[in-house]
XYZ file of C-alpha atoms in Angstrom:
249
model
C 23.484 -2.748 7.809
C 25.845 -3.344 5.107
C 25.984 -7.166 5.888
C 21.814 -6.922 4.493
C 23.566 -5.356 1.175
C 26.524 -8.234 0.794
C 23.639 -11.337 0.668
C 23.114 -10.205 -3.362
C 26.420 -8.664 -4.534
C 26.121 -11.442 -7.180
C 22.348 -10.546 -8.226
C 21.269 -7.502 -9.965
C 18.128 -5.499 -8.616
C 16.408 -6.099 -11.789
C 16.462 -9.871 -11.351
C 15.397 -9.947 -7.773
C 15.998 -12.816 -5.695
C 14.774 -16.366 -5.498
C 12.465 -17.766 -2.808
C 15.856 -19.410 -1.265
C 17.509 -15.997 -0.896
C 14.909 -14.212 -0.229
C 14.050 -16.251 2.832
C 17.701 -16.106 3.903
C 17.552 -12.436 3.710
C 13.820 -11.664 5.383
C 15.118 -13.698 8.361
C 18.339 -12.229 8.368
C 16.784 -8.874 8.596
C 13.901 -9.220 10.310
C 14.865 -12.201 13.160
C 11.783 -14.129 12.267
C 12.127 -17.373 10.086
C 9.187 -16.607 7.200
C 5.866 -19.011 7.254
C 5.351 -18.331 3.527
C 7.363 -17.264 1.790
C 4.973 -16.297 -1.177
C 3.571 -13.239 1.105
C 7.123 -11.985 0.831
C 7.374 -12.364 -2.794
C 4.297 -10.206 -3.319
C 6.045 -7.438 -0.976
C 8.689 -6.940 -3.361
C 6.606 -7.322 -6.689
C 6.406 -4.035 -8.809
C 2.758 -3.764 -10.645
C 5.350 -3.670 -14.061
C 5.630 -7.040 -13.845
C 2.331 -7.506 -15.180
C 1.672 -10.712 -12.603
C -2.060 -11.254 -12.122
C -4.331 -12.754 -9.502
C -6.712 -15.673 -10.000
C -9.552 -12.632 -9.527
C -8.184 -10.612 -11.944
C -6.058 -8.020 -10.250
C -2.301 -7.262 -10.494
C -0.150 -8.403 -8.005
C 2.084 -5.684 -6.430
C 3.434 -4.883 -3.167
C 1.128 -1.628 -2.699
C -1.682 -3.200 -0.605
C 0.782 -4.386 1.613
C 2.166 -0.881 1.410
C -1.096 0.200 2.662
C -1.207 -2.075 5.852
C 2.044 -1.881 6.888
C 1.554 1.429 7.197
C -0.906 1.272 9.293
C 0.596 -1.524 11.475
C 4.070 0.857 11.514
C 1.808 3.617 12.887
C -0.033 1.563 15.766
C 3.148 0.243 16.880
C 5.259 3.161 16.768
C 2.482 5.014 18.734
C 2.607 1.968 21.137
C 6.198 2.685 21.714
C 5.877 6.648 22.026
C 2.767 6.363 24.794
C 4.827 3.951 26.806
C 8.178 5.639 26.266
C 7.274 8.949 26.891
C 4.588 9.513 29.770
C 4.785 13.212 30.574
C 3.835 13.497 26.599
C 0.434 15.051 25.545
C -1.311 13.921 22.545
C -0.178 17.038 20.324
C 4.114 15.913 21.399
C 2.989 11.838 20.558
C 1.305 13.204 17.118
C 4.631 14.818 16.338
C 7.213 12.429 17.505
C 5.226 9.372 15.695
C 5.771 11.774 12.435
C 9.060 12.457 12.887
C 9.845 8.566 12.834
C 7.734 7.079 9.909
C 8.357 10.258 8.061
C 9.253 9.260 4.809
C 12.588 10.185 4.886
C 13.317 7.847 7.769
C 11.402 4.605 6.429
C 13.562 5.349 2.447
C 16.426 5.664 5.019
C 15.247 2.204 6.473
C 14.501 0.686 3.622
C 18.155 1.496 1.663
C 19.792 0.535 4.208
C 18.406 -3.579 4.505
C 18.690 -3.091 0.752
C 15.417 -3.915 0.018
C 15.370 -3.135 -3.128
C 17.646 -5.727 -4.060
C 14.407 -8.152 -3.723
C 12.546 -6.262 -5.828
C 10.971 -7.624 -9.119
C 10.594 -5.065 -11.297
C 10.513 -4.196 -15.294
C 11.421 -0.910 -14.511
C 15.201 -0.155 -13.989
C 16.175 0.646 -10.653
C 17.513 3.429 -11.520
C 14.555 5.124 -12.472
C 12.762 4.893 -9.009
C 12.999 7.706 -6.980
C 14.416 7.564 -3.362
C 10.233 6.777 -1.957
C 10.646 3.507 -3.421
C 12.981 2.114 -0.534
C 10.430 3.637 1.768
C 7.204 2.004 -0.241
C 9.044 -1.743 0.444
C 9.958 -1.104 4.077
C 5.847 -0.761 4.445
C 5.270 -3.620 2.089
C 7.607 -5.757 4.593
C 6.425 -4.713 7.743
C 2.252 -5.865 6.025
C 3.670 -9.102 4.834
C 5.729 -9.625 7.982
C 2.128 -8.781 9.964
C 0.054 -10.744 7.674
C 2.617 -13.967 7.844
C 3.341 -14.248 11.762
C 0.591 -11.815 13.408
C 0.964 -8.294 15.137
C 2.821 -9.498 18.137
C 5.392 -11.048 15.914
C 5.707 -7.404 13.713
C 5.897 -5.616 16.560
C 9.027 -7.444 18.145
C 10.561 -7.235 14.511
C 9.802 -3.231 14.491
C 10.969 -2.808 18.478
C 14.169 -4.608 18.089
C 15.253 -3.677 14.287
C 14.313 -0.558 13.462
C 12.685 1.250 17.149
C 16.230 0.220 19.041
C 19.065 0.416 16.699
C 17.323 4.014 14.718
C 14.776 5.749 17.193
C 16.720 8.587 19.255
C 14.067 10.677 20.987
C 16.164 13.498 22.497
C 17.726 13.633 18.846
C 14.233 13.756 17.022
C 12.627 16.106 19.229
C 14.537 18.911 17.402
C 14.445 17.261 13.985
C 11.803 18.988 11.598
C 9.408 17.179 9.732
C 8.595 19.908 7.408
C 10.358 23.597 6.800
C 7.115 24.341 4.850
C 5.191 23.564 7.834
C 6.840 25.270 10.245
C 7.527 28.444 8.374
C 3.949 29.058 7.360
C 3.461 28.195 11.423
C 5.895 31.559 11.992
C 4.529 33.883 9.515
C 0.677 33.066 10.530
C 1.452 33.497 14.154
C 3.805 36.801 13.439
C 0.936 38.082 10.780
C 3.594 38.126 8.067
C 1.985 37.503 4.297
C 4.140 34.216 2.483
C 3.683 33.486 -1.025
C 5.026 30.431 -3.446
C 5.770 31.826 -6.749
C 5.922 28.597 -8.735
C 6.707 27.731 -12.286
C 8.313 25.407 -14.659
C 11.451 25.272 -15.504
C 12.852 23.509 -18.070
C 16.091 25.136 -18.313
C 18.782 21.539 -19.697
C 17.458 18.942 -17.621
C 15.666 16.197 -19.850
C 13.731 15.938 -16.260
C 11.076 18.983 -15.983
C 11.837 20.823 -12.713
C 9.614 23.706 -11.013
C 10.908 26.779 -9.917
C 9.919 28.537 -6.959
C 10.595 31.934 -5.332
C 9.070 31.864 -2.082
C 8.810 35.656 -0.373
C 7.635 37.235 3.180
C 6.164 40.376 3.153
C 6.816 40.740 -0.647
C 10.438 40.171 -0.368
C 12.231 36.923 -1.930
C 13.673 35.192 0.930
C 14.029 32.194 -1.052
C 14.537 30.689 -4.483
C 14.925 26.541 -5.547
C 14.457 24.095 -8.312
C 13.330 20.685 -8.087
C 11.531 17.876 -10.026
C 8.262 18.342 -8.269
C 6.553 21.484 -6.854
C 6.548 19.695 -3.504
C 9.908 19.024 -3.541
C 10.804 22.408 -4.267
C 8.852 24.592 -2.157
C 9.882 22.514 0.841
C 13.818 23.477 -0.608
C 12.776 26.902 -0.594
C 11.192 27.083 2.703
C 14.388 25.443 4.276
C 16.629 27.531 2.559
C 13.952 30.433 4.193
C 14.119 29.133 7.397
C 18.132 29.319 7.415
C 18.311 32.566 6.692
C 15.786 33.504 8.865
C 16.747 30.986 11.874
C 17.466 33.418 14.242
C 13.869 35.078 14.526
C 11.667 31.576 14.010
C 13.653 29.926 16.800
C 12.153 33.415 18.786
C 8.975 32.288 17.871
């Protein structure tokens, strides 16, 4: 996927790309030659721009965000129901997770450097790692809105579904250690608690604390920039030290 990267060594991120390049790169990564181009401009346009539609609103790549996540889901759950048939709806609900988790669609979307088409005020480096994630969506709307669902799907099936989806090696990737630790202390009647505060400590970037304990005994301690972030570092950590009896579960 480097060869995606190599199209704007000569641009910075900041400047994003003009229509030229930017049609030389959606075709390049998508196999399908753009029908306008404009759609494509709007998928990589950050709301900082301050670029406004004859009715008023702010053009911005999140309401293609919004459908291309839902197209991403309907196809990927296309592709699970016909890949796997012996699947029941509870293993399809999990598998379509585990592949337009958010981790795997920032994964996606670093690696066709999409955020080398972005326009943006705001530098790069201040967007967190969801950003590459937010213009893979934005893509996969404008990509559905520009040559139709049938189009989309063949883009999704044979650059992202063939070359990225493993199914033996995601059935026994977790989504969520939070998730599946609460699952093993509900079902073993053991009492969990989050303990989570602030912590400034000498980052200029507030981070949360959080000790998480079972039974009233830390298992578990992290920091990160969100309390999200760091109770799901907790609960991992948690879940590695207590591997051995939650794989018994």
């Amino acid at each position: 996927m480097n060869s995606f990267k190599s199209l704007f060594k000569t641009k910075k991120p900041s400047d994003g790309a003009d229509l030229q390049l930017l049609e030389k790169g959606i075709k390049k990564i998508t196999g399908l030659t753009p029908k306008d181009i404009s759609i494509y401009r709007t998928a990589f346009t950050h709301k900082s721009m301050g670029i406004k539609e004859a009715n008023g609103g702010t053009v911005s790549y999140e309401r293609l965000e919004f459908l291309g996540d839902a197209i991403l889901g309907a196809i990927i759950a296309e592709y699970i129901y016909n890949k796997v048939s012996s699947g029941d709806e509870g293993y399809l609900t999990k598998m379509r997770s585990k592949i337009v988790s958010r981790e795997h669609l920032n994964e996606l979307g670093l690696d066709f450097g999409l955020l080398n088409f972005a326009q943006t005020q705001v530098p790069t480096k201040h967007f967190g790692n969801n950003i590459y994630g937010n213009l893979f969506e934005a893509l996969v709307g404008a990509v559905y809105i520009d040559r139709g669902y049938r189009a989309c799907k063949k883009f999704i099936c044979n650059r992202v579904v063939e070359p990225y989806v493993d199914i033996e090696k995601l059935e026994g990737k977790v989504i969520s250690y939070k998730s599946l630790l609460i699952e093993w202390c509900q079902k073993n009647k053991r009492v969990f608690d989050f303990d989570v505060y602030e912590d400034t400590g000498i980052n200029e970037v507030r981070h949360f604390a959080v000790k998480l304990s079972i039974d009233k005994k830390v298992i578990a301690k992290a920091r990160a920039t969100s309390k999200k972030k760091a109770e799901e570092k907790a609960s991992k950590r948690a879940f590695f030290a207590l591997q051995d009896k939650i794989s018994q579960r």
